[in-house]
Each structure stands twice: as structure tokens, then as C-alpha cells.
mmCIF file of C-alpha atoms in Angstrom:
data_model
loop_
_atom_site.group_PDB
_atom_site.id
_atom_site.type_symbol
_atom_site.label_atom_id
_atom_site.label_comp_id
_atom_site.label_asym_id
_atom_site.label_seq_id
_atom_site.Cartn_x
_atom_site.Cartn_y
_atom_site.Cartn_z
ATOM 1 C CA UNK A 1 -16.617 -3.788 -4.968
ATOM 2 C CA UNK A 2 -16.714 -0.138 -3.940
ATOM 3 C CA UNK A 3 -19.927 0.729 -4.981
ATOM 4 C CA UNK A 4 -22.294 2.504 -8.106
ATOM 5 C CA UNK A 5 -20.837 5.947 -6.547
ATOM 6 C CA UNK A 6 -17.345 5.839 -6.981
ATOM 7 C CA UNK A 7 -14.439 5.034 -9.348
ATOM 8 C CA UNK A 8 -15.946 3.714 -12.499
ATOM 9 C CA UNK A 9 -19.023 3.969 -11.272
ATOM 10 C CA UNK A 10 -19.126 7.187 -12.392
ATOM 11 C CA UNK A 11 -18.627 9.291 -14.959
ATOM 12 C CA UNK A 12 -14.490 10.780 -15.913
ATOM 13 C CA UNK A 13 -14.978 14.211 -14.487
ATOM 14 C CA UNK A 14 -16.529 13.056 -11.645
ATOM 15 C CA UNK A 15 -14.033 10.384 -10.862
ATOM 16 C CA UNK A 16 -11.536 13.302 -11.301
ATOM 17 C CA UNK A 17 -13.106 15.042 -8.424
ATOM 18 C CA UNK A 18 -13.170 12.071 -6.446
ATOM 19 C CA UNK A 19 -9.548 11.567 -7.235
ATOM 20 C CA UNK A 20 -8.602 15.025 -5.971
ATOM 21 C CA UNK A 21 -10.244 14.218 -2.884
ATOM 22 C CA UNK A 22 -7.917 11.867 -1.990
ATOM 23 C CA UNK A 23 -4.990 13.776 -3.086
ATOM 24 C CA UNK A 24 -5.982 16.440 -0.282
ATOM 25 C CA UNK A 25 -6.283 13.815 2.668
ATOM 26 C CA UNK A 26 -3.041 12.670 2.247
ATOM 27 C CA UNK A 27 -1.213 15.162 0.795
ATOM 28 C CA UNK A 28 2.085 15.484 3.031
ATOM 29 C CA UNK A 29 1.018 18.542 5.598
ATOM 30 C CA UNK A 30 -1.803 16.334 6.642
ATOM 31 C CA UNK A 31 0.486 12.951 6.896
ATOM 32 C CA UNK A 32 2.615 14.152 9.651
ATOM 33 C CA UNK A 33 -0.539 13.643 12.086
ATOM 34 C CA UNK A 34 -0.779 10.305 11.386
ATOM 35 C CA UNK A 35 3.321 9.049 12.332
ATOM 36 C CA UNK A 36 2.419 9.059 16.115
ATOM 37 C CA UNK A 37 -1.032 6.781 15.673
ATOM 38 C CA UNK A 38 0.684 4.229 13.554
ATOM 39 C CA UNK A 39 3.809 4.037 15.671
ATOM 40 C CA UNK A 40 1.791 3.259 18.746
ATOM 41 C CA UNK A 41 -0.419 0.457 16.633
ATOM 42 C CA UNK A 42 3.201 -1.129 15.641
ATOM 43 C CA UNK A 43 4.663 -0.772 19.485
ATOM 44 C CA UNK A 44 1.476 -2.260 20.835
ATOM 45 C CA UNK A 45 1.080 -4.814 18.468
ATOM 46 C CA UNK A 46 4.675 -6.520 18.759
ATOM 47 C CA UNK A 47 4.497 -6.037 22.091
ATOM 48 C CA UNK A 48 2.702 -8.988 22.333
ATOM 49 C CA UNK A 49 5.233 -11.257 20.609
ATOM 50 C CA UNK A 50 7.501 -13.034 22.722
ATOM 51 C CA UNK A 51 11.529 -13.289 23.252
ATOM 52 C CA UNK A 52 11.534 -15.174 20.320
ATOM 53 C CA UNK A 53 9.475 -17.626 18.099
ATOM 54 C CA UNK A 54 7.794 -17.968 14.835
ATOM 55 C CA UNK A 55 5.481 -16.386 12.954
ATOM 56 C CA UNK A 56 3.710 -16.344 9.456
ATOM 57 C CA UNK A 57 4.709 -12.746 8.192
ATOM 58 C CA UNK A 58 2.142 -12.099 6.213
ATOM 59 C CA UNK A 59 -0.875 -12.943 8.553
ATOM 60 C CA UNK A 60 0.830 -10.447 11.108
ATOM 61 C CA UNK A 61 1.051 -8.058 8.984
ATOM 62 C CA UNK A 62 -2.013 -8.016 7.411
ATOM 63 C CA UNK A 63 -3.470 -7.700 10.876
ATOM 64 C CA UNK A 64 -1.370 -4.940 11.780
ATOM 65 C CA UNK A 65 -2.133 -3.193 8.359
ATOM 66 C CA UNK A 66 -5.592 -3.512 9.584
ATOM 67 C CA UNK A 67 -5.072 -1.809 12.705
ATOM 68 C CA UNK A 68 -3.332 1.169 11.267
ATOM 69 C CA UNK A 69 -5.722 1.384 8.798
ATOM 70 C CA UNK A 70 -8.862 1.645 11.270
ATOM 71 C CA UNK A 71 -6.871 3.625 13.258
ATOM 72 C CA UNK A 72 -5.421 6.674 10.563
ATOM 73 C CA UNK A 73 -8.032 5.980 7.878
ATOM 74 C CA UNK A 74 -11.347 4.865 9.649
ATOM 75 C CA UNK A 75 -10.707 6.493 12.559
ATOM 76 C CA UNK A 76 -11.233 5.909 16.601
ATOM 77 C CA UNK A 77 -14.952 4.870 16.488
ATOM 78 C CA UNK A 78 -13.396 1.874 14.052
ATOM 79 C CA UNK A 79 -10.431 1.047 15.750
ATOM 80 C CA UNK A 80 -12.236 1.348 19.264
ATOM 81 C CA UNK A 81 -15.810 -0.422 19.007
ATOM 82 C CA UNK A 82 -16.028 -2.321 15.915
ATOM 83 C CA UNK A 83 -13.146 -3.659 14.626
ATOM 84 C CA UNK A 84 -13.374 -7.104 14.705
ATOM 85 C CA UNK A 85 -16.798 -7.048 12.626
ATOM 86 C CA UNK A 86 -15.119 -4.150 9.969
ATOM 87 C CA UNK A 87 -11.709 -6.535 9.457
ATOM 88 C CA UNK A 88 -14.072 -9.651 9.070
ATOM 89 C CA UNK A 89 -16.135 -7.757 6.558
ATOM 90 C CA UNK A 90 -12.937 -6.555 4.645
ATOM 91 C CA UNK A 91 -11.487 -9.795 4.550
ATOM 92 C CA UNK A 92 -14.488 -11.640 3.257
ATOM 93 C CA UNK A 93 -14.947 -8.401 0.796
ATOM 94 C CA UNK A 94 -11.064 -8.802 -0.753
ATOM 95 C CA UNK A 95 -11.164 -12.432 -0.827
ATOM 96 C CA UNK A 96 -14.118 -12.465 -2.844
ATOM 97 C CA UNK A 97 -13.514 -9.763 -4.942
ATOM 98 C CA UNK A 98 -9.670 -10.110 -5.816
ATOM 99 C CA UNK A 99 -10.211 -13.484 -7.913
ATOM 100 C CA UNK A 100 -9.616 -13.442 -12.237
ATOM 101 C CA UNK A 101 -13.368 -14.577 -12.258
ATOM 102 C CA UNK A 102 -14.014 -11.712 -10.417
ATOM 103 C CA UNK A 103 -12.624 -9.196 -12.914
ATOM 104 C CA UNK A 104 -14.164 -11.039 -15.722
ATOM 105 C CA UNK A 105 -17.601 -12.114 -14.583
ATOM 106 C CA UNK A 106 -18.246 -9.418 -12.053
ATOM 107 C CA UNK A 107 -21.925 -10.171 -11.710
ATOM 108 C CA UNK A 108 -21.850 -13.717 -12.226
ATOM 109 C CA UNK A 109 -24.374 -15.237 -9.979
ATOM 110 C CA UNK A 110 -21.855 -17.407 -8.055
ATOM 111 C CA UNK A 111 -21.194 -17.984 -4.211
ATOM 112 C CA UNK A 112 -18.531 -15.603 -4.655
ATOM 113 C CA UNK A 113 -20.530 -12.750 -5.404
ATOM 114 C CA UNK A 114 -22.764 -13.431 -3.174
ATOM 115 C CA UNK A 115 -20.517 -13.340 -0.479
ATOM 116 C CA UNK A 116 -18.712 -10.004 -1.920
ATOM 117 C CA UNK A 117 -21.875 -8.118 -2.170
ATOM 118 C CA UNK A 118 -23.096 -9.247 1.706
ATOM 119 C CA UNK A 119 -20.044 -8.147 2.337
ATOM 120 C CA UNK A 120 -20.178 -5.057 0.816
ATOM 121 C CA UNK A 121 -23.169 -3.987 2.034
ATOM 122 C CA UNK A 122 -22.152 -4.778 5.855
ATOM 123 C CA UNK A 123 -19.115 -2.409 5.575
ATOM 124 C CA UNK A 124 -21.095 0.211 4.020
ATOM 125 C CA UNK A 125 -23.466 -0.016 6.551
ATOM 126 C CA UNK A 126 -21.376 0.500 9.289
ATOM 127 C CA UNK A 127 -18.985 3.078 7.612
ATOM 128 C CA UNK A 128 -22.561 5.346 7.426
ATOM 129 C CA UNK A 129 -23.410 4.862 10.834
ATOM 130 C CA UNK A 130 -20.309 6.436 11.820
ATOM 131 C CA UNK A 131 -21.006 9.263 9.186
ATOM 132 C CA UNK A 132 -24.234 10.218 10.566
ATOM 133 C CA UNK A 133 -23.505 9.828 14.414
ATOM 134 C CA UNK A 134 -20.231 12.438 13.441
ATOM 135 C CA UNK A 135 -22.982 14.534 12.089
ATOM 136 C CA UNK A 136 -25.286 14.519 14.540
ATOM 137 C CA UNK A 137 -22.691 15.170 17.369
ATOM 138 C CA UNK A 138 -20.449 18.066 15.370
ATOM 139 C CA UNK A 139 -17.528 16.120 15.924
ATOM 140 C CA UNK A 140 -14.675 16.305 13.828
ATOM 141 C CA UNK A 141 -11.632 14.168 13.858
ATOM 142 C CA UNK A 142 -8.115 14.001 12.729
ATOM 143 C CA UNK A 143 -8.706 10.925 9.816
ATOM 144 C CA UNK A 144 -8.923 10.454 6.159
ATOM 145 C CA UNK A 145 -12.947 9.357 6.991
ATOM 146 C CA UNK A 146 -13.280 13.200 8.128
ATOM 147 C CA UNK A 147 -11.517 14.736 5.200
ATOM 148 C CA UNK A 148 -13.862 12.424 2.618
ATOM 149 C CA UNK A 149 -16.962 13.788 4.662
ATOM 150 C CA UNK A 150 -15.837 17.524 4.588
ATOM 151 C CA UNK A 151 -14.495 17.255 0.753
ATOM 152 C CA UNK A 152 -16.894 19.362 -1.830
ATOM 153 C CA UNK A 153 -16.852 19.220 -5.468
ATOM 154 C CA UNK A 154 -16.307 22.370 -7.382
ATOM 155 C CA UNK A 155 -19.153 23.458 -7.744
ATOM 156 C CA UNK A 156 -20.188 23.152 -3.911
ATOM 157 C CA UNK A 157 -21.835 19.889 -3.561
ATOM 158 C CA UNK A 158 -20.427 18.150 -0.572
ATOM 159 C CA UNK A 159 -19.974 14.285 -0.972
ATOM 160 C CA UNK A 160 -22.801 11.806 -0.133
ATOM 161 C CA UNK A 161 -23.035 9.247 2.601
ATOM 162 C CA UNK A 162 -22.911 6.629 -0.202
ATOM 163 C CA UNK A 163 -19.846 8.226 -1.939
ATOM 164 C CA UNK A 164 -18.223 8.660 1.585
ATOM 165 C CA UNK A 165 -18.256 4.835 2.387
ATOM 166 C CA UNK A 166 -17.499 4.041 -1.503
ATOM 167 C CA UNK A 167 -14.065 6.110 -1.368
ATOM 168 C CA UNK A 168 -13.464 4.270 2.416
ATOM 169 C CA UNK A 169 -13.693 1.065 1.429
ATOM 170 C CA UNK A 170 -11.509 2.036 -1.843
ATOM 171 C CA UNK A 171 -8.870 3.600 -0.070
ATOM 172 C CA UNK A 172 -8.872 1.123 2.636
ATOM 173 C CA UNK A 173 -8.154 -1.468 -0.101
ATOM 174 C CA UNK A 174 -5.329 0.651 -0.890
ATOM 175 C CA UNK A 175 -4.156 1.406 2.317
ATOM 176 C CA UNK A 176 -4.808 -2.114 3.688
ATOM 177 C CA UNK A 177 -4.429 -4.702 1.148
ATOM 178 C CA UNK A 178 -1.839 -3.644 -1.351
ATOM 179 C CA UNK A 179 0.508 -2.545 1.752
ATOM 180 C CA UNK A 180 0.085 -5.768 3.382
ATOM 181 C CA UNK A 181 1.649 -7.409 0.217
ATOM 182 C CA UNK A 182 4.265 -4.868 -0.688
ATOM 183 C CA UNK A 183 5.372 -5.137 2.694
ATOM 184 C CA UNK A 184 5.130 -8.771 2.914
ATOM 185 C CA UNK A 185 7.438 -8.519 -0.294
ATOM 186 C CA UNK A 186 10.074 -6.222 1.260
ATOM 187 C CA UNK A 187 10.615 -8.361 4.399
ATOM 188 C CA UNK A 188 10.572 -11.287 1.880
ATOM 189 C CA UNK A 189 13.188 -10.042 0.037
ATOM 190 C CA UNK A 190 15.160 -8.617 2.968
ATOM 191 C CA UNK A 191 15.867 -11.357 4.341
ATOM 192 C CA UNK A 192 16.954 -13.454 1.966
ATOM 193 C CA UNK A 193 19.617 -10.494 1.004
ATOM 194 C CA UNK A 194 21.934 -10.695 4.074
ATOM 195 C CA UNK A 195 23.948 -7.508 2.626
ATOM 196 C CA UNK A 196 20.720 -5.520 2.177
ATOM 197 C CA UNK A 197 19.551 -6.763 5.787
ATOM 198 C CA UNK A 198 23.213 -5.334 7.068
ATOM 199 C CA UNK A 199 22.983 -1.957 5.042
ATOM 200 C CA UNK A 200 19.249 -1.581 5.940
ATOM 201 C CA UNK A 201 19.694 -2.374 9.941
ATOM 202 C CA UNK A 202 23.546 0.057 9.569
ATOM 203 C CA UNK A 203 21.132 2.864 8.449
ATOM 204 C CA UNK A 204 18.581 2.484 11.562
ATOM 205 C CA UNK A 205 21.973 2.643 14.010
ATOM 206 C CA UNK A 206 22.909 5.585 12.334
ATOM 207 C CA UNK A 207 19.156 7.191 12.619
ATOM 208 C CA UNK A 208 19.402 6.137 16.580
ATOM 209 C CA UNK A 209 22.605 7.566 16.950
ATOM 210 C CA UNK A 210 21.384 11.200 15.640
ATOM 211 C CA UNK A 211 18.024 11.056 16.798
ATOM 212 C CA UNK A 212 17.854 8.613 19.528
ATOM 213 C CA UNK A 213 14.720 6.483 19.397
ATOM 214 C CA UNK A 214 12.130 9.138 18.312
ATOM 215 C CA UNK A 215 10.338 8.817 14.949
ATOM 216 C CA UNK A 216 8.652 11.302 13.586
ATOM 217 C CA UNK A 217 7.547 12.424 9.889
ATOM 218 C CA UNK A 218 10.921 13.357 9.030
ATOM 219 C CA UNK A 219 12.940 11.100 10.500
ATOM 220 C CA UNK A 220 11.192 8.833 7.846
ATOM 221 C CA UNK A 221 12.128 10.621 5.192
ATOM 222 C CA UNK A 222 15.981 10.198 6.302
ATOM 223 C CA UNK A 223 15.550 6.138 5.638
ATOM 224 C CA UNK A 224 16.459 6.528 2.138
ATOM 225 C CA UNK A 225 17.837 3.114 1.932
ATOM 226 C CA UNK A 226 15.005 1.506 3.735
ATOM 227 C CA UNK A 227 13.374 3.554 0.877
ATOM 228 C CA UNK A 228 14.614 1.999 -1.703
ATOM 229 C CA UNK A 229 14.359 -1.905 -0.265
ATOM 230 C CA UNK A 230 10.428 -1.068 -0.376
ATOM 231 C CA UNK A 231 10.598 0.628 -3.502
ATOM 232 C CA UNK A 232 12.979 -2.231 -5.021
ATOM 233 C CA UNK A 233 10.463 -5.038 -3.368
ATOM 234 C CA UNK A 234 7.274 -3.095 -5.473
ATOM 235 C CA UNK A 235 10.082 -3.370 -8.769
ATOM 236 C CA UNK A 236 9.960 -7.285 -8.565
ATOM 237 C CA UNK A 237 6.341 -7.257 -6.987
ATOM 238 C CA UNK A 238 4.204 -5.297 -8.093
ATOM 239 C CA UNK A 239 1.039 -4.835 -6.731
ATOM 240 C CA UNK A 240 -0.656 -4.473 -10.134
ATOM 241 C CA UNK A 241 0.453 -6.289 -12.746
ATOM 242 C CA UNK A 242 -0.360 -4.485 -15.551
ATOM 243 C CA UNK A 243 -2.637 -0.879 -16.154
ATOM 244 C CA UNK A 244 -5.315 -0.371 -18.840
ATOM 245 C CA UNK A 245 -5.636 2.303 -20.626
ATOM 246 C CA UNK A 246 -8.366 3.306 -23.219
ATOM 247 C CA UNK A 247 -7.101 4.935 -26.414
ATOM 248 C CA UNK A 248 -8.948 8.296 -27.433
ATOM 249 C CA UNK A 249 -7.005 9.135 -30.346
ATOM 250 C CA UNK A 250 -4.704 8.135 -32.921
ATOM 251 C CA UNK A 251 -0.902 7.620 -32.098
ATOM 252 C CA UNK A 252 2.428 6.195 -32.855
ATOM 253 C CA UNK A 253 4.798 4.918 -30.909
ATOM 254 C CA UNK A 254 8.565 4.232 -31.877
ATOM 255 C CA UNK A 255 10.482 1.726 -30.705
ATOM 256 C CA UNK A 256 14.370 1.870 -29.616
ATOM 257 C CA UNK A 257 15.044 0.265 -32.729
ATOM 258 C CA UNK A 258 12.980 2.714 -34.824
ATOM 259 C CA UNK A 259 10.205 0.311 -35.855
ATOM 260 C CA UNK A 260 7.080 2.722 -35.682
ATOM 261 C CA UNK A 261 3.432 1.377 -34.592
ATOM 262 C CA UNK A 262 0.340 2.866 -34.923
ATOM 263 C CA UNK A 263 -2.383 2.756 -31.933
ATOM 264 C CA UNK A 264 -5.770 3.338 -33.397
ATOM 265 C CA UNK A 265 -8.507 5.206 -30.771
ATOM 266 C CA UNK A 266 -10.962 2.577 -29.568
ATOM 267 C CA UNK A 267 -8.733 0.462 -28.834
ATOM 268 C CA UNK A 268 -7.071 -0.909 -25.247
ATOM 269 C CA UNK A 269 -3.391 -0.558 -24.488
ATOM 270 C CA UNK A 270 -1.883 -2.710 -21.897
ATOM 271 C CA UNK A 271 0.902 -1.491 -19.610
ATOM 272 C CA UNK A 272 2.413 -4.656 -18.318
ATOM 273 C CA UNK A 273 4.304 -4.011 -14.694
ATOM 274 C CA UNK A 274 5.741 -7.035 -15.048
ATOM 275 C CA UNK A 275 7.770 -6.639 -18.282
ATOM 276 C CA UNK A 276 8.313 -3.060 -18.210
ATOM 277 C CA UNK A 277 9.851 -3.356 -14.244
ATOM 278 C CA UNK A 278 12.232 -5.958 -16.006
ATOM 279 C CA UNK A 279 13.949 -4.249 -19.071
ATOM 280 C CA UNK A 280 17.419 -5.368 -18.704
ATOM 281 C CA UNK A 281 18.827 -1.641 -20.855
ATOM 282 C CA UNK A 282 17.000 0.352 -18.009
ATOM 283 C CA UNK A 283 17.427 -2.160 -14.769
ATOM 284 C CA UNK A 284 20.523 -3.534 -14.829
ATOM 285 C CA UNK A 285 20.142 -7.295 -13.769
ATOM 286 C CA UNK A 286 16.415 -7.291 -13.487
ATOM 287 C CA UNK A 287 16.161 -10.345 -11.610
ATOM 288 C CA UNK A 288 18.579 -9.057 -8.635
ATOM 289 C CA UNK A 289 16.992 -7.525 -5.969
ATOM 290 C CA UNK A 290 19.478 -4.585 -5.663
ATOM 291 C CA UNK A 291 17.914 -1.577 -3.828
ATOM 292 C CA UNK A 292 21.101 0.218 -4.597
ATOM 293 C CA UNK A 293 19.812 0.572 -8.024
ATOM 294 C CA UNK A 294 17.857 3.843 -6.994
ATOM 295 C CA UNK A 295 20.803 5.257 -5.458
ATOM 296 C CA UNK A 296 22.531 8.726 -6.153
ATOM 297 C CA UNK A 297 24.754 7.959 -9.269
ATOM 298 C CA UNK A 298 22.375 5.159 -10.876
ATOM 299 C CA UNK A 299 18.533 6.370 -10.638
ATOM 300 C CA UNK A 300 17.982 3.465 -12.984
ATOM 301 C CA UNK A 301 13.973 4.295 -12.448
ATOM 302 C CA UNK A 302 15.204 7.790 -14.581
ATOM 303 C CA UNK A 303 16.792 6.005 -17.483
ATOM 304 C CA UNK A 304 13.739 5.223 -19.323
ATOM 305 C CA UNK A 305 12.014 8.562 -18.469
ATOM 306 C CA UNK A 306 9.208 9.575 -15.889
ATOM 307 C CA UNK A 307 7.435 6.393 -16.907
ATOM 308 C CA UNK A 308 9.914 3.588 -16.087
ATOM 309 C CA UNK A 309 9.013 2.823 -12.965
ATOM 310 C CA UNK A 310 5.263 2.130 -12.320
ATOM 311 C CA UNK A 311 4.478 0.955 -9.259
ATOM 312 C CA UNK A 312 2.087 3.426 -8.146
ATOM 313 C CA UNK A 313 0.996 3.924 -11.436
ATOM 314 C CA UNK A 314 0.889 7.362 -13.328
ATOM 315 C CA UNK A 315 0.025 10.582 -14.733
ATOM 316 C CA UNK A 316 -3.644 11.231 -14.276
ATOM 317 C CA UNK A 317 -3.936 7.720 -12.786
ATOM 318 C CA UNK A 318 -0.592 8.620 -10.298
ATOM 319 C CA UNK A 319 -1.814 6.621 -7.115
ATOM 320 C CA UNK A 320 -1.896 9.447 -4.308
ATOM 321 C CA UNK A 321 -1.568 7.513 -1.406
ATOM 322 C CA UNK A 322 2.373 6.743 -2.433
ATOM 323 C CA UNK A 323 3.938 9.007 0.337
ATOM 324 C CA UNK A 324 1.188 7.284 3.114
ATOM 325 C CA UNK A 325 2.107 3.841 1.361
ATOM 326 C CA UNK A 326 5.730 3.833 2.050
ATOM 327 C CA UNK A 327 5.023 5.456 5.396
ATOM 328 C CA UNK A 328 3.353 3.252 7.118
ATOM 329 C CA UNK A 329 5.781 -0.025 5.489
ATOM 330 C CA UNK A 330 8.438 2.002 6.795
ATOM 331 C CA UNK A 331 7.060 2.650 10.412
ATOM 332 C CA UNK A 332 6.475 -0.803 10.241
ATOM 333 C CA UNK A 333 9.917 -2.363 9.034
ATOM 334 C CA UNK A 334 12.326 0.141 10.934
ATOM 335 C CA UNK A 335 10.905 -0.887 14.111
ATOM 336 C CA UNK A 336 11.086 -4.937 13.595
ATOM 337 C CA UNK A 337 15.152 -3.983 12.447
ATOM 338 C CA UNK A 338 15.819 -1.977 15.649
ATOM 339 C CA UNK A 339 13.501 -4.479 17.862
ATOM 340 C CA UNK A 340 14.404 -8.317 16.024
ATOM 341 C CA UNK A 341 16.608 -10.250 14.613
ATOM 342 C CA UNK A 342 14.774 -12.376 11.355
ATOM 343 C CA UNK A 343 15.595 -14.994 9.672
ATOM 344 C CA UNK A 344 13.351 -16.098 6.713
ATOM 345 C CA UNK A 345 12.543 -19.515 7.999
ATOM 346 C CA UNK A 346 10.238 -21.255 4.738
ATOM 347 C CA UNK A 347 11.276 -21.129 1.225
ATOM 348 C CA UNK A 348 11.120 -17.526 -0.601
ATOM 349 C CA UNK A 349 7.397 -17.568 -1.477
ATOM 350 C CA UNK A 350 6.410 -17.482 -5.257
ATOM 351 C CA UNK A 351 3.610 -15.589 -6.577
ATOM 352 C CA UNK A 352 0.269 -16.091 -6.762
ATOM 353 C CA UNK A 353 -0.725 -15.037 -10.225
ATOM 354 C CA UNK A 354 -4.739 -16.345 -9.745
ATOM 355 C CA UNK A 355 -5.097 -12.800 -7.752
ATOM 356 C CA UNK A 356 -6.023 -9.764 -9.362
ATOM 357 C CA UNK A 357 -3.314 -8.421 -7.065
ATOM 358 C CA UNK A 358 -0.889 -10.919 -6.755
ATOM 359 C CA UNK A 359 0.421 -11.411 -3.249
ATOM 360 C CA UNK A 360 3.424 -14.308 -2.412
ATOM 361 C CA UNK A 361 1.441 -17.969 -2.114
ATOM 362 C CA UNK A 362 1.258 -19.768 1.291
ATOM 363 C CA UNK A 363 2.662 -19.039 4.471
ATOM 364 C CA UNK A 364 6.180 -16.858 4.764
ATOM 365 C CA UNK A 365 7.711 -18.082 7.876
ATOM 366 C CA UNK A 366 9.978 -15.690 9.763
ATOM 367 C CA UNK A 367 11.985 -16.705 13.672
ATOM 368 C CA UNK A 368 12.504 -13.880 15.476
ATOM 369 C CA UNK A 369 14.359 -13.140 18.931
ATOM 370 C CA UNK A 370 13.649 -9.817 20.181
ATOM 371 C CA UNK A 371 16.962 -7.319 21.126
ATOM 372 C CA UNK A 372 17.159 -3.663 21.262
ATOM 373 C CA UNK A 373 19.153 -1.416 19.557
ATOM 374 C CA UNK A 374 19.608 1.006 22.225
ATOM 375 C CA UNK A 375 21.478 4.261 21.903
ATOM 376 C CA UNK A 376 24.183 3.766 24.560
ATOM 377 C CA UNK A 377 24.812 0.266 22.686
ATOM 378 C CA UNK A 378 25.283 2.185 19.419
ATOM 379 C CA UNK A 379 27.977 4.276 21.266
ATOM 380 C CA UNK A 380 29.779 1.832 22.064
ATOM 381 C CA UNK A 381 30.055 0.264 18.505
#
């Protein structure tokens, strides 16, 4: 899906490097830059949604993920001149890609395939045009494209053209696809919690009230609530639902009830998100979406230790696009609060399981009717 290149493509200590690149373009000092861009994507594209009407959730925001992702990860030449032919070849990439057969029969010649690897090559194609006309000009640009091309391994290679559009098309996955679901997930969940809805849209008021309607990088740290409705959403949701792990040597584990097990090396260990997000001694009422759980005073995600919440993964594996992750849903969801009033209009989706990253089945149906939380309102309250 990403290419010979990149990820398990290649070698451990290579992929290592790789991952470290990625860690760098989106560590924190180089996140702030990218508030602005994706707060004029979200303005701009709910501009164009009326007083009021309906929409399927999902669709609109996996078009707007697309945007910000052209816009903050691609960068301008994407966003500007050819991104109607990159978020065609994306979406024929992850549709083809994301299926069980996929992950078991990877080179099965299918129609599937067939269609992934077209795709595939039509994304990389473009994604080294861009590379070389960058070159060619000496321009540089504020994007996590740029920060790929500039990234050297340690012993002073730089990175290739064909490990540049590898680790794009990987972390647009990321950045695209998996936020388009966990965000999908939090407005899911949102509003079908009226309470949450009130504490979440009492928390923007206050934010408005202090800051007025400015966002910036942190201003979005401030919406720890909103925080925690995204990170409660990923508890019941998970993007993943399990993580592999390949055992080198010999270990036991004991169990709460001190039964003792012994993992030989050579063998595969399963991490199931799905079972371990639900342990009723660590999450109280696992099947409640309560974002209060993470709270000061409960930290349920703690009781378990630095492993009992796995969303993003962990240790050497620790996904390290978390902080641009929960940005950009954030961005996203505090402007729809202070902009719309939702109401979940079809049934709560369920989950479809047949998708190596399961996303919520069919259409989610959300009315809006556009108002503005303006700060002389707030005043008044």
C-alpha cells in the first residue's frame, strides 16, 4: 500500500529512522504553524452549508479531512492544482486496500489489487512530481512533504524520492483516514450524549469568553474536555483493533489472579484494542461513553499502567502523529459547537468489522441550523 521503501518494507533499523522522521515533522514546535491553515480549510468549508439542513457526517468530514490534509501535509501545490485527482487516487487506494482479504492475500491477483496498485502508482507519481519541481526551483515550504524531503538518516543519506512519497501516502493514511473515523466517532457519540453535548458546548462559551473567537495552538490545548470526548470516542472506537507484536525472547506474564504464562520467542502476541479498552476493573462501565472518566481525580487510562489505554498504540510503535491527530478533530469539532446546533438524525451507526480499520457502517445523518456563539451573547448569559 505504501510502497517496497517504507514501513515493512524495510528492514527494523531502517524503519526506526523512518519513524523518527515523522516524530520531527510533527513534533509540537512545528504544529503550531499548521492551527491557522486548518482553521481556514474548516471556516471555508462550512461556509458553504446552509442555515440549516442535513448532511451525512461522515462524507463531510472525510472531505474536509482531505482538505486539511493536502493543505498541512501535502502542501499548497496539492491543495491548489491537483486535488481532485490526489483525493480520487486516495480514495480508490484506501478502499482497496483496507479490506480483511487485503491483509491476508495482499498480492492476490484480484480486481482489488489491481485497482490498489493503479492507484498506488498514480499518487506516487504525482507526490514525485512535486518533489522534483521543489527541487528544481529551491523552494521550501512550511509542510510535513518538506520536512520528509529535508529528513537525513544518521549517517547522512537524505531520503529518496521513492521513500518521500512512501512516508506521504503513509502518513496521509494516518492523517486522513483514521481521523475521518475517530472523528466521525466523537460527533457520533456526542450527540447521542445530550449531557456531554452541554458540558462540551459550556467549555467552548467559556474559551470565547476568555479569548474571544481566536484559536490558536494553545487555545487547543485549554479544551480539555473536548479532549477527552475524542479521546473517550477512540476508547469505544478504536481505529485499530488489535496490534501485533513479534516475540524475540522468552517471557512470562502474570495474571491479576497470579496464574503465570509463558510466551515462547517466535511466536505472535495479539494486543486486542477491543478487549483491553473494555476491562470493567480499569474502566468503570466500559460500555458508557463517559469522557469524564479521564478527568482529574479518576485517570482511569492510569489504573492499569502506561499501557491501558492504546489508542495510538505504544512504546516503540507510539503513533507520533497523536498531538496533530487530536488537533485537527478538535479544530474541527469546536467550530461546528460554536457555529451549529446537531442533532444525530439516523440511528447510532454500528461498526463495520469487514475493515481493517473499522469505521461506523452506512450513512450518519446529522440536521444542523447554523447560530453563533458570539462573545457579547456569552456576556449576557
Amino acid at each position: 500500500m505504501f510502497g517496497k521503501d517504507v514501513a515493512f518494507g524495510v528492514d527494523i533499523v531502517t524503519r526506526t529512522e523512518q519513524h523518527r522522521f515523522y516524530i520531527d515533522a510533527l513534533k509540537p514546535a512545528k504544529l503550531r504553524c499548521h492551527v491557522a491553515p486548518m482553521l481556514q480549510e474548516v471556516e471555508k468549508y462550512f461556509a458553504k452549508w446552509g442555515q440549516y439542513g442535513t448532511v451525512d457526517l461522515k462524507q463531510e468530514l472525510e472531505q474536509l479531512l482531505m482538505l486539511i490534509s493536502a493543505r498541512c501535509l501535502l502542501g499548497k501545490e496539492v491543495r491548489e492544482n491537483m486535488f481532485d485527482e490526489v483525493f480520487s487516487g486516495f480514495h480508490e487506494l484506501t478502499e482497496n486496500s483496507l479490506q480483511l482479504i487485503s491483509l491476508l492475500f495482499p498480492y492476490a491477483p484480484t480486481p482489488m489489487t489491481r485497482r490498489r496498485d493503479r492507484a498506488c502508482t498514480m499518487l506516487s507519481s504525482n507526490f514525485t512530481q512535486i518533489i522534483r519541481l521543489r527541487k528544481s526551483s529551491n523552494r521550501v515550504e512550511e509542510d510535513v512533504l518538506q520536512n520528509l524531503m529535508d529528513s537525513k538518516y544518521k549517517d547522512g543519506r537524505p531520503t529518496t524520492e521513492a521513500e518521500v512519497t512512501g512516508l506521504i501516502i503513509a502518513i496521509l493514511f494516518a492523517g486522513k483516514h483514521t481521523s475521518t473515523t475517530s472523528s466521525t466517532w466523537t460527533g457520533a457519540r456526542l450527540l447521542s450524549h445530550k449531557e456531554c453535548l452541554e458540558a462540551a458546548l459550556e467549555e467552548q462559551q467559556k474559551i470565547l469568553k476568555k479569548y474571544g473567537d481566536n484559536i490558536d495552538y494553545d487555545i487547543l490545548l485549554e479544551m480539555s474536555f473536548l479532549h477527552c470526548c475524542i479521546k473517550e470516542a477512540l476508547r469505544m472506537h478504536p481505529t485499530a483493533p488489535m496490534f501485533l507484536r513479534k516475540v524475540h525472547k522468552n517471557f512470562t506474564v502474570r495474571t491479576r489472579e497470579g496464574y503465570e504464562y509463558e510466551i515462547p520467542s517466535g511466536h505472535t502476541i495479539a494486543s486486542p484494542l477491543v478487549i483491553n479498552h473494555n476491562i470493567p476493573y480499569i474502566y468503570k462501565d466500559p460500555n458508557v461513553y463517559d469522557p469524564h472518566r479521564f478527568g482529574h481525580g479518576r485517570e482511569e487510562d492510569r489504573v492499569g499502567g502506561k499501557f491501558t489505554y492504546n489508542a495510538f498504540s505504544g512504546g516503540r510503535h507510539a503513533c507520533p502523529g497523536e498531538a496533530y491527530a487530536y488537533m485537527q478533530v478538535k479544530v474541527i469539532w469546536s467550530h461546528l459547537l460554536r457555529n451549529f446546533e446537531l442533532k444525530l438524525v439516523s440511528s447510532f451507526p454500528e461498526t463495520n468489522w469487514l475493515k481493517l480499520s473499522p469505521e461506523p457502517r452506512g450513512k450518519v445523518e446529522v440536521s444542523y441550523k447554523r447560530r453563533m456563539l458570539s462573545r457579547s451573547i456569552l456576556e449576557n448569559l
